C-alpha positions as a Markdown table, in Angstrom:
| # | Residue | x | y | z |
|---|---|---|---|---|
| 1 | Unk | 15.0 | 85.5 | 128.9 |
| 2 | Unk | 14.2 | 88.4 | 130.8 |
| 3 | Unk | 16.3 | 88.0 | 133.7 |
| 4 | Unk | 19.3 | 89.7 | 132.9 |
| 5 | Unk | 17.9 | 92.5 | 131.4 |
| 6 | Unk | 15.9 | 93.1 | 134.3 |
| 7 | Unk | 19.3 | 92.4 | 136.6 |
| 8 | Unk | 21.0 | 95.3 | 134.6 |
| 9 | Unk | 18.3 | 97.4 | 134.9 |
| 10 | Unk | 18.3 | 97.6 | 138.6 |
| 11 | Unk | 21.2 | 98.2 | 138.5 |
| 12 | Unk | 21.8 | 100.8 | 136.1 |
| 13 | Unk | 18.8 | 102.6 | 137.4 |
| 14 | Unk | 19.9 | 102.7 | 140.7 |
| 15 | Unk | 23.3 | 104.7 | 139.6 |
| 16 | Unk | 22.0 | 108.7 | 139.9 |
| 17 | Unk | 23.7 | 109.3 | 136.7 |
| 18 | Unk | 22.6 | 112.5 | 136.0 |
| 19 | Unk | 24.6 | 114.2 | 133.0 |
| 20 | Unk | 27.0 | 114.3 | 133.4 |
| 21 | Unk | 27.9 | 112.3 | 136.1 |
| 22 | Unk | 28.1 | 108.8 | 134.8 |
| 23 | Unk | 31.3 | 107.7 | 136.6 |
| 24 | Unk | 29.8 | 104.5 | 138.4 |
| 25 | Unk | 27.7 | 103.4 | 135.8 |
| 26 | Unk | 30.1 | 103.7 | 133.4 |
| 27 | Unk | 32.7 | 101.6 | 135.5 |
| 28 | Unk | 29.4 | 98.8 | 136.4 |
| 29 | Unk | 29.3 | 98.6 | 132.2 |
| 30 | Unk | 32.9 | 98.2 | 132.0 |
| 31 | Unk | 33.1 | 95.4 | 134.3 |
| 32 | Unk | 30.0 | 93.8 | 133.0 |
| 33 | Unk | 31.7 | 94.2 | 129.4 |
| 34 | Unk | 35.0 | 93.0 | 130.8 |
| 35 | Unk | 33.7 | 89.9 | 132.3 |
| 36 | Unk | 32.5 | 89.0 | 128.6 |
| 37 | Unk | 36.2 | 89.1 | 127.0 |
| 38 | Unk | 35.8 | 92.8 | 126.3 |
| 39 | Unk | 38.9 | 94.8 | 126.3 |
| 40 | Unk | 37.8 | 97.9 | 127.9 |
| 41 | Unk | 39.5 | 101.4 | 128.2 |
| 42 | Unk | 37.5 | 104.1 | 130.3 |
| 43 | Unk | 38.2 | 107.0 | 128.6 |
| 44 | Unk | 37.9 | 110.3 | 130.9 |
| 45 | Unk | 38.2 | 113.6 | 129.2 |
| 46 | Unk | 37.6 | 116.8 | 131.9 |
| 47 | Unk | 34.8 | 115.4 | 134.4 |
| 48 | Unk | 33.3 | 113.0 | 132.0 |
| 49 | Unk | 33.5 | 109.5 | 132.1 |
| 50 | Unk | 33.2 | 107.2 | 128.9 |
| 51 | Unk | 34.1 | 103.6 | 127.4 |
| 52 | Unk | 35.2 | 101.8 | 124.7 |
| 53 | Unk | 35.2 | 98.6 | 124.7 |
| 54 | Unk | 36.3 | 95.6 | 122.2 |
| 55 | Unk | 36.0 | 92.0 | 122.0 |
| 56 | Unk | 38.5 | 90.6 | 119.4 |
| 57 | Unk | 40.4 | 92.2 | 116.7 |
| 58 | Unk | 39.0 | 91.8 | 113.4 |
| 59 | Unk | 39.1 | 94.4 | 110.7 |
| 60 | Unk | 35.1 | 93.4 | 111.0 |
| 61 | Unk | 33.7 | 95.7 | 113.7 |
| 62 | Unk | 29.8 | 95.8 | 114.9 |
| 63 | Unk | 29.6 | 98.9 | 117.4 |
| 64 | Unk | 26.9 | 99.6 | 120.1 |
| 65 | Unk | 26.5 | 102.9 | 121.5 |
| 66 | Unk | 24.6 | 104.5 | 124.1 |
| 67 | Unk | 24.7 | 106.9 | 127.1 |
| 68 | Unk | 24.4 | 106.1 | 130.7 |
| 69 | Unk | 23.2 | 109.7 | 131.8 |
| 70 | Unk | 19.6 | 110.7 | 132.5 |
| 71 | Unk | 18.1 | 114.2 | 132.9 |
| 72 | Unk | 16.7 | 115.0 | 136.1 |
| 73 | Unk | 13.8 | 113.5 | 137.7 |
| 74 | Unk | 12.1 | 116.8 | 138.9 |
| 75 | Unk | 8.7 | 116.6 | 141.0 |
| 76 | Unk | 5.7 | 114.2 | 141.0 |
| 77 | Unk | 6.7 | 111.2 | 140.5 |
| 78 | Unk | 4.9 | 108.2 | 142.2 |
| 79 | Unk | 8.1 | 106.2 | 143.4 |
| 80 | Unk | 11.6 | 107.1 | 143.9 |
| 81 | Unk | 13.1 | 107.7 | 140.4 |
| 82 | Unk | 16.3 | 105.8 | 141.1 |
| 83 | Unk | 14.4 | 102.3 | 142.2 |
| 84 | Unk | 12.9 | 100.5 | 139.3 |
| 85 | Unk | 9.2 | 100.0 | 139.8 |
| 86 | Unk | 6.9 | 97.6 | 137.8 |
| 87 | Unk | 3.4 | 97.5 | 137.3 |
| 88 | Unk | 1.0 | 95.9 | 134.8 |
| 89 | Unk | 4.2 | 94.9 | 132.6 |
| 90 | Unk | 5.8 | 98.2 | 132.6 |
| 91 | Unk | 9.0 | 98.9 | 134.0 |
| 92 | Unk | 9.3 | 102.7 | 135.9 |
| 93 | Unk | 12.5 | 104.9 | 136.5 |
| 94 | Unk | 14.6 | 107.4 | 134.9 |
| 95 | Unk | 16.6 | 106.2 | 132.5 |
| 96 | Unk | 14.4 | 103.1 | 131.9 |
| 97 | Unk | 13.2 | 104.7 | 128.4 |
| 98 | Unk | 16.0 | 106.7 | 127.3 |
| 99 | Unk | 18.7 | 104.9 | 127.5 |
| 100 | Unk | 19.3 | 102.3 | 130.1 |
| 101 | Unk | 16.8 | 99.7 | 129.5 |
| 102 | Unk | 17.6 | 99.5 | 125.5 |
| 103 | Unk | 21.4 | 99.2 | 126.9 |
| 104 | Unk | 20.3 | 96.6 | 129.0 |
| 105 | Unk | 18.5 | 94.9 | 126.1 |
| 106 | Unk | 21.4 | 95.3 | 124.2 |
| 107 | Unk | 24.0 | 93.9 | 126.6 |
| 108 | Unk | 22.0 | 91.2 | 127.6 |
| 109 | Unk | 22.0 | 90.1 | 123.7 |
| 110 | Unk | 25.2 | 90.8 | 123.2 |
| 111 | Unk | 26.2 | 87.9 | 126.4 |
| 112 | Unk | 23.9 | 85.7 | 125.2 |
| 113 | Unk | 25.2 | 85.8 | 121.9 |
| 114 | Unk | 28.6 | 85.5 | 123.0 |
| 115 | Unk | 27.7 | 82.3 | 125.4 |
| 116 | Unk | 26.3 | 80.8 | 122.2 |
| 117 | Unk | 29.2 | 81.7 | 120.1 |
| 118 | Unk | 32.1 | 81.9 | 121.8 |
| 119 | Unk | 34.2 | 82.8 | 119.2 |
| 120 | Unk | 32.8 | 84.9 | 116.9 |
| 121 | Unk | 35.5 | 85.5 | 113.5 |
| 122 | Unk | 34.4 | 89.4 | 114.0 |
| 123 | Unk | 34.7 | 92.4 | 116.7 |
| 124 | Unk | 31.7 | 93.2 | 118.4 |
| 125 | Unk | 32.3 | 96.7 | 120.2 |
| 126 | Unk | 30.6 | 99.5 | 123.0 |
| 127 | Unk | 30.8 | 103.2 | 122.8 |
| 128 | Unk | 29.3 | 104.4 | 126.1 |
| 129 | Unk | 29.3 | 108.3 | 127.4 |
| 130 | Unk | 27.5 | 110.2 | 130.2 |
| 131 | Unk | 27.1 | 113.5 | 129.0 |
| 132 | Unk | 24.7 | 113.1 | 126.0 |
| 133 | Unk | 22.1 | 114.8 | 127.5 |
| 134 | Unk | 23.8 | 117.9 | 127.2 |
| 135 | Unk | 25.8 | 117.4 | 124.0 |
| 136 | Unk | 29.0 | 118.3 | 126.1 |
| 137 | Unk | 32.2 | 118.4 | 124.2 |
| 138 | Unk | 33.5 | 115.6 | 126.9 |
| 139 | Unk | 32.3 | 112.4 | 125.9 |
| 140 | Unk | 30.8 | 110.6 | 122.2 |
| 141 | Unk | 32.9 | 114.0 | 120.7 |
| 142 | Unk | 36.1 | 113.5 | 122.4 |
| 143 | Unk | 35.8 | 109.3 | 122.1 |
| 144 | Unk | 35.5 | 109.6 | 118.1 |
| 145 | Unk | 38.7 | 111.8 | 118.1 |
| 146 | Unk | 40.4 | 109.4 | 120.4 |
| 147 | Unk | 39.4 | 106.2 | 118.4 |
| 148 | Unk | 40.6 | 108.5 | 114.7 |
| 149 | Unk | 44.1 | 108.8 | 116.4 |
| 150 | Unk | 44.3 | 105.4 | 117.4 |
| 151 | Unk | 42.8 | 104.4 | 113.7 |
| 152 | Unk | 40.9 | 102.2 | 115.1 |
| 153 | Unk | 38.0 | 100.6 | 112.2 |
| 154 | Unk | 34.5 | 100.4 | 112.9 |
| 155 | Unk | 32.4 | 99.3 | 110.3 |
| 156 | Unk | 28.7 | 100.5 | 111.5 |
| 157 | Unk | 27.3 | 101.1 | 114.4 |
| 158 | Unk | 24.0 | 100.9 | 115.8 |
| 159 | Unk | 22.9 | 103.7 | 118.7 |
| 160 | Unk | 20.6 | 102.3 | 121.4 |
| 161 | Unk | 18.5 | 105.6 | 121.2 |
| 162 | Unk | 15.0 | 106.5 | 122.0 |
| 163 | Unk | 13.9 | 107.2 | 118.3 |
| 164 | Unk | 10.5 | 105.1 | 117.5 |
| 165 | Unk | 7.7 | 106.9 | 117.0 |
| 166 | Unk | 5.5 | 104.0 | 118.5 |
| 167 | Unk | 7.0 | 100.8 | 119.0 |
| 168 | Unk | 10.7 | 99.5 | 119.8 |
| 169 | Unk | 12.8 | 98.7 | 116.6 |
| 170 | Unk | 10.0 | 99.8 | 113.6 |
| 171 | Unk | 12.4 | 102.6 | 113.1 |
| 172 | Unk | 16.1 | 103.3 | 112.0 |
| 173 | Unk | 16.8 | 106.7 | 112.3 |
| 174 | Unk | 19.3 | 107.3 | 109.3 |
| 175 | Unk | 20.6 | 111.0 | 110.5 |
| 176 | Unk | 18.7 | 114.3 | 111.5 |
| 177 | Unk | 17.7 | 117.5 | 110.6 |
| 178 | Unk | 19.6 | 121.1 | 111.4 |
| 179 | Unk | 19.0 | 122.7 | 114.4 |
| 180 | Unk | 19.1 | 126.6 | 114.6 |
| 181 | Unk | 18.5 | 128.4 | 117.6 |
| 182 | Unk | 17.2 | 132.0 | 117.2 |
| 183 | Unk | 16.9 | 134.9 | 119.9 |
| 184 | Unk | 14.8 | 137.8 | 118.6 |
| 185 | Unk | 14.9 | 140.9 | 120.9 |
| 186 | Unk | 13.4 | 144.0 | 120.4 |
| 187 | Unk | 13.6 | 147.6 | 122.4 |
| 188 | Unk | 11.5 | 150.4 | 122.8 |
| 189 | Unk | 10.5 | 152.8 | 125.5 |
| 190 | Unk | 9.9 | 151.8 | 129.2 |
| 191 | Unk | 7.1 | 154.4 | 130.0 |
| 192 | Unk | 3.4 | 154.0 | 132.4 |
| 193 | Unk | 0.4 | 151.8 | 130.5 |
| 194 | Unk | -1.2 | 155.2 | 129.9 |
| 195 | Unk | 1.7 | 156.6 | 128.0 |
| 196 | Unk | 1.7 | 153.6 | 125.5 |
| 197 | Unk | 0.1 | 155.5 | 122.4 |
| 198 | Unk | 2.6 | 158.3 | 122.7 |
| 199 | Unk | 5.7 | 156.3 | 122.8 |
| 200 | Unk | 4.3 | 153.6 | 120.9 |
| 201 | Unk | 4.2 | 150.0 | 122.2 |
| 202 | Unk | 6.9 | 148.2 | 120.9 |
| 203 | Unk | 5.4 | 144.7 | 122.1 |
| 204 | Unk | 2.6 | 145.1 | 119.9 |
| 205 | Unk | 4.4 | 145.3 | 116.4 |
| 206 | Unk | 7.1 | 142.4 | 118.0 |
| 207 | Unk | 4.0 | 140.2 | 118.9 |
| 208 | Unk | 2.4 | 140.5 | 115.4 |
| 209 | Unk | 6.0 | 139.9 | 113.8 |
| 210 | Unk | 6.3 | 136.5 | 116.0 |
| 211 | Unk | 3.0 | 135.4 | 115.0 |
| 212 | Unk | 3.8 | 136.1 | 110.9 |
| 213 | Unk | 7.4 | 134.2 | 111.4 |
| 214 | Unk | 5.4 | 131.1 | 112.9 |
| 215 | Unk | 3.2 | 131.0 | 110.0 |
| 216 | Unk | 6.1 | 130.3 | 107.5 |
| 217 | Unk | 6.4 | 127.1 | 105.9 |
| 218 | Unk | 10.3 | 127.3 | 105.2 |
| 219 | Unk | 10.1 | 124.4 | 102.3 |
| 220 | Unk | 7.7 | 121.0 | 101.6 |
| 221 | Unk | 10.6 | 118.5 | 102.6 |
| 222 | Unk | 11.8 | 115.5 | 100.8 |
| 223 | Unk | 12.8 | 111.9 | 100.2 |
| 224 | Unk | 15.4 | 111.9 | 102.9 |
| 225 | Unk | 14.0 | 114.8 | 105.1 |
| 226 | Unk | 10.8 | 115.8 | 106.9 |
| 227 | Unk | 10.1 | 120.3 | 105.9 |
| 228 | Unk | 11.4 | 122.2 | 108.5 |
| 229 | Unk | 10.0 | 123.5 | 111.3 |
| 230 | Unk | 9.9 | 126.8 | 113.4 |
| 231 | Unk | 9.0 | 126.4 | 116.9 |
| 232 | Unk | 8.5 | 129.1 | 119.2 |
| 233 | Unk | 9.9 | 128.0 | 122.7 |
| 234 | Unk | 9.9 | 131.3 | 124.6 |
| 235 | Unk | 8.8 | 135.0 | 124.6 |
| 236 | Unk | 9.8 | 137.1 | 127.7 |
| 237 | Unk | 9.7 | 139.9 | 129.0 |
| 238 | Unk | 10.5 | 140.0 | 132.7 |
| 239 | Unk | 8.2 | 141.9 | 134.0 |
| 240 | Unk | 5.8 | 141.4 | 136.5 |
| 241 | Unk | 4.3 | 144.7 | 137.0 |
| 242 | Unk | 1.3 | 145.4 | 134.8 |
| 243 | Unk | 1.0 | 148.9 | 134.7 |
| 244 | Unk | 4.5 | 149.6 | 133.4 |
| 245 | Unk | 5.3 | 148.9 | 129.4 |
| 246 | Unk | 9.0 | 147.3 | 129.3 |
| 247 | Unk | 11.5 | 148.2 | 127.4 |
| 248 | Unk | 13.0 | 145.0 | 126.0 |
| 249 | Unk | 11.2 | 141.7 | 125.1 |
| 250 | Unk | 12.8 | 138.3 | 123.7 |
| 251 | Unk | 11.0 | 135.6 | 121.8 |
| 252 | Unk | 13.0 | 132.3 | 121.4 |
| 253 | Unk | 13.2 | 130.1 | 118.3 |
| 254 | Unk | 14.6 | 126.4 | 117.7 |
| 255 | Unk | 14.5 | 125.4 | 113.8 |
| 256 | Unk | 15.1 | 122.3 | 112.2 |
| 257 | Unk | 16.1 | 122.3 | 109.4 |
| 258 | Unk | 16.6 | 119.8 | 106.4 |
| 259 | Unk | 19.3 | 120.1 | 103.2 |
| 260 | Unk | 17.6 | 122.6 | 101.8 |
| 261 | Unk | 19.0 | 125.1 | 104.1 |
| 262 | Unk | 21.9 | 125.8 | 105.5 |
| 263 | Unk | 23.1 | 127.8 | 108.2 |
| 264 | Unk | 23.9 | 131.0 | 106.2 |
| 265 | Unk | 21.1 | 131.0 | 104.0 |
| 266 | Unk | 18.6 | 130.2 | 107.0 |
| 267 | Unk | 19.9 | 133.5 | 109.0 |
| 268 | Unk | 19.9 | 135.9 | 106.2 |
| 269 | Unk | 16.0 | 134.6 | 105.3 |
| 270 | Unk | 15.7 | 135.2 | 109.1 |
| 271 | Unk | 17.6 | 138.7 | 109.5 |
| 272 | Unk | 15.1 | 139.9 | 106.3 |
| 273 | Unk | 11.6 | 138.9 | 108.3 |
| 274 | Unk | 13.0 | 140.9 | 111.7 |
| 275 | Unk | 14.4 | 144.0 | 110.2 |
| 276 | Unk | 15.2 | 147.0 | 112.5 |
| 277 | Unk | 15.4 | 143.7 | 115.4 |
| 278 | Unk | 18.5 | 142.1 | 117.3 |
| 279 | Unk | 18.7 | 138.8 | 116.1 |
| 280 | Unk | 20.9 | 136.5 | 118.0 |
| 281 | Unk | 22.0 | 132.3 | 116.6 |
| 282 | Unk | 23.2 | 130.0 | 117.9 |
| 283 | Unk | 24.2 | 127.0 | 115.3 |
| 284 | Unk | 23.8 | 123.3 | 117.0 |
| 285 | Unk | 24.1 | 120.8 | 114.2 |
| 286 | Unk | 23.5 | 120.7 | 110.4 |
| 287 | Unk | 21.8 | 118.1 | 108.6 |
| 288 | Unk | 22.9 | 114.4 | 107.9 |
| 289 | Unk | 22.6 | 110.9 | 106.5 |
| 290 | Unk | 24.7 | 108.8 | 109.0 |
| 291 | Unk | 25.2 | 105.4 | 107.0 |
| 292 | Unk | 25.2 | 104.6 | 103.7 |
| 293 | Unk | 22.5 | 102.7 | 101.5 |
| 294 | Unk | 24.6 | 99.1 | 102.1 |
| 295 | Unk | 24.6 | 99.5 | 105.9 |
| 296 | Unk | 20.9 | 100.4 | 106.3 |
| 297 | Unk | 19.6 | 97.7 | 103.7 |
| 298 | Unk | 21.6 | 95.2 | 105.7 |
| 299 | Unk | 19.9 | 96.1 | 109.2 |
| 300 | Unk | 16.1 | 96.6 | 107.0 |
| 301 | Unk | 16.1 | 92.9 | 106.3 |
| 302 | Unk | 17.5 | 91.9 | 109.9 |
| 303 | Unk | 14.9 | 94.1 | 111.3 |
| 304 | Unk | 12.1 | 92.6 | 108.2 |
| 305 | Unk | 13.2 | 89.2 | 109.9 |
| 306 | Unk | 12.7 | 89.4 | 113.5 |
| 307 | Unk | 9.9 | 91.9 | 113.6 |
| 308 | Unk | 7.9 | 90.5 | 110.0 |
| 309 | Unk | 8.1 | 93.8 | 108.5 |
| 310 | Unk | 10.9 | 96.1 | 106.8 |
| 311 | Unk | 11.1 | 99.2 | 109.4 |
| 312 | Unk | 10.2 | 102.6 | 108.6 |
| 313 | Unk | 13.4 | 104.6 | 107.6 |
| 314 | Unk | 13.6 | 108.4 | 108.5 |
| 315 | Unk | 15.2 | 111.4 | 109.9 |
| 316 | Unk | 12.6 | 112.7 | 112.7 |
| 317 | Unk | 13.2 | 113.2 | 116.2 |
| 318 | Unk | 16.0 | 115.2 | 117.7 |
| 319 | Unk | 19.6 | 115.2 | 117.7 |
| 320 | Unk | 22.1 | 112.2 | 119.0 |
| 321 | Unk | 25.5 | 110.7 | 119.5 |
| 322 | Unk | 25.2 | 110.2 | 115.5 |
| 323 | Unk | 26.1 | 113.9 | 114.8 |
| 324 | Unk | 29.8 | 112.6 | 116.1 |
| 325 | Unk | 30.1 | 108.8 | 115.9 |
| 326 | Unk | 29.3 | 109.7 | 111.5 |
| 327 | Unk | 32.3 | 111.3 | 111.6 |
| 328 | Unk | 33.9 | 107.7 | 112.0 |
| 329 | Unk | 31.8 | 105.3 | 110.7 |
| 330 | Unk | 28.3 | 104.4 | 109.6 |
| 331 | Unk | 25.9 | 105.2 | 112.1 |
| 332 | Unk | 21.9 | 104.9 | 112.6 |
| 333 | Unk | 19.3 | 104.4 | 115.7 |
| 334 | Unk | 17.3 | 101.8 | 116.6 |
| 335 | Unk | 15.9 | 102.0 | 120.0 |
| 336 | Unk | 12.5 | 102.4 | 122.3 |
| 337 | Unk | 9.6 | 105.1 | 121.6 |
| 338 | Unk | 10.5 | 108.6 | 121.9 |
| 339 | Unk | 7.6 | 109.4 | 123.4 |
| 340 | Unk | 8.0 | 108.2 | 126.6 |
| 341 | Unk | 11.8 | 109.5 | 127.2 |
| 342 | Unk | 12.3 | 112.8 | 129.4 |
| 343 | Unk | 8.7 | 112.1 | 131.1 |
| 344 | Unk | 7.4 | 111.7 | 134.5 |
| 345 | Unk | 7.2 | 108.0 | 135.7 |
| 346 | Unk | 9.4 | 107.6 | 132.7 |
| 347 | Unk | 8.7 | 103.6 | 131.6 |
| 348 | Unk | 9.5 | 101.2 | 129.5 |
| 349 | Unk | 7.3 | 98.3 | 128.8 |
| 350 | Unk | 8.4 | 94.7 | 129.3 |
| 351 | Unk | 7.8 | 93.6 | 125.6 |
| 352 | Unk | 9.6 | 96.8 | 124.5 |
| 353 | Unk | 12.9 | 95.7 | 126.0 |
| 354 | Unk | 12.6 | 91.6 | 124.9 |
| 355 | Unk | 11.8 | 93.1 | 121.3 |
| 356 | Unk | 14.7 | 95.2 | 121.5 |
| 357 | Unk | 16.9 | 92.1 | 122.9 |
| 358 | Unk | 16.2 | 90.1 | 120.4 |
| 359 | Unk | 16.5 | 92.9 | 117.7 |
| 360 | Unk | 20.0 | 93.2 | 118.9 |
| 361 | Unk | 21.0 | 89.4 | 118.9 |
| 362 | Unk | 19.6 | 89.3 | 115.5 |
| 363 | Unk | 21.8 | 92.1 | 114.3 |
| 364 | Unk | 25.0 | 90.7 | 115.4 |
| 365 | Unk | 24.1 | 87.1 | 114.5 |
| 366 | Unk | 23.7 | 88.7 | 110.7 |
| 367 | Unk | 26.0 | 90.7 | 111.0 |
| 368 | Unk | 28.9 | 87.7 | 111.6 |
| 369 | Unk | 26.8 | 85.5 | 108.5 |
């Protein structure tokens, strides 16, 4: 049961996709797909590579949707990043967490599935990009504008992605929070250490200002929504001498935000709190519900069968592939724990990825009932 996943795997590990340069593992995933029935179209838009791919063509259409880049591997780890490793039932390598083993998970269900029902009275379907990492305008973005103009009918999809908070597939992720970043820079005089009480230390008001803005709890949250968060990410100064005061200092923000905000009310509640400062956003996303109350009850109960349990259903974690594939169709995660993507050693464990594979199978085997 596990052999094919773990074939993929290799594989797909061994391709240094690093956003976004997914070429060759886009083209492996293409010929994998293709060798299923799967029509596939690699879709290249500037120096990003992505895929759609279809089996069929039924009005009835179950998507799968990933990415097959990976952020660097850095320093420290114990093996080479690009060779999967295993030990004590976990499986080591960048990408094995976020996203290449759930893909591999995912395409091994979807053959299996396919080898058991050859001819299935519904579409089963891939999205695939390599520049998720970095939200670039060149892949999921550009494919959901190419698949509107070609009217091409999806009717949900499921998004491979790192989301659980603990295990693989207890949690559909239904949409996401805002996200608002904020640069807060304020200037004063450059003058000696000594000369600090006669010009007055600019740092020290700007300090006490970032520590009060921290403090704020923006709203309590809801049914649909976590309460958003400030997180400070940053404050700098660039300087390295320490008898000299400097004259400008930045503190960075990212905020998530639920629908009690938006982005005009959030920077006008944040322009008030640093008066007399330069204030600097930059918008990223706004909040969402990516599938509607028939799509996720269908997927509960699939998930209630194979796993015993109905899945949590929530909004945390960061932003996906969702913010454009909603734009299309009904959209929602289901994937490995969040908690080990973007480390060093990255892993995934063994029973992670046959949970997921058989999460998958199930889905699509409702999904045609």
């Amino acid at each position: 049961m596990m052999d094919l996943i773990r074939k993929l795997l290799v594989d797909l590990v061994r391709f240094k996709s690093i956003t976004p340069n997914g070429e060759e593992a886009i083209e492996y995933c293409a010929h994998f797909l293709k060798n299923l029935g799967f029509n596939c179209s690699i879709l290249k838009f500037g120096d990003v590579s992505n895929l759609y791919a279809k089996l069929g063509n039924f009005s009835k259409n179950l998507c799968f949707a990933g990415h097959i880049d990976v952020v660097p591997p850095l320093n420290n780890w114990k093996s080479d990043p690009f060779e999967l490793r295993e030990n004590n039932g976990l499986l080591y390598g960048r990408g094995t967490n976020d996203m290449k083993g759930p893909l591999s998970a995912c395409f091994s269900a979807i053959s299996e599935y396919i080898k058991n029902h050859p001819n299935p009275k519904f579409s089963i379907s891939v999205i695939l990009t390599s520049d998720e990492e970095i939200m670039g305008e060149n892949g999921t973005k550009n494919v959901i504008k190419y698949l509107k103009e070609k009217n091409e009918k999806i009717t949900g999809c499921v998004l491979c992605e790192s989301c659980s908070p603990k295990e693989s597939g207890e949690y559909i992720k239904i949409g996401c929070r805002g996200s608002l970043n904020v640069d807060v820079k304020s200037t004063g005089h450059q003058c000696h250490v000594v000369s600090g009480k006669s010009f007055g230390n600019h740092l020290h008001d700007f300090v006490e200002k970032i520590s009060n803005f921290c403090k704020i709890k923006l709203d309590e949250g809801n049914s649909n929504f976590s309460p958003s968060d400030i997180e400070l990410t940053s404050i700098d100064a660039k300087n390295e001498i320490r008898n000299i005061i400097p004259s400008e200092i930045v503190a960075k923000f990212n905020i998530r935000f639920n629908d009690f905000w938006n982005f005009d009310k959030l920077e006008n509640f944040i322009k008030k709190a640093f008066t007399n400062l330069t204030v600097i956003f930059e918008r990223f996303g706004t909040p969402f519900i990516g599938a509607d109350s028939v799509f996720i009850e269908f997927l509960s109960k699939s998930l209630k069968k194979t796993l015993g349990n109905f899945p949590e259903i929530g909004t945390e974690g960061g932003n996906s592939d969702a913010v454009s594939i909603r734009e299309l169709t009904n959209v929602v995660e289901i994937g490995s724990p969040i908690v080990n993507a973007h480390i060093v050693n990255e892993f995934i464990s063994i029973n992670d990825l046959l949970k997921l594979k058989k999460i998958y199978y199930n889905i699509i085997s409702d999904f045609g009932n």
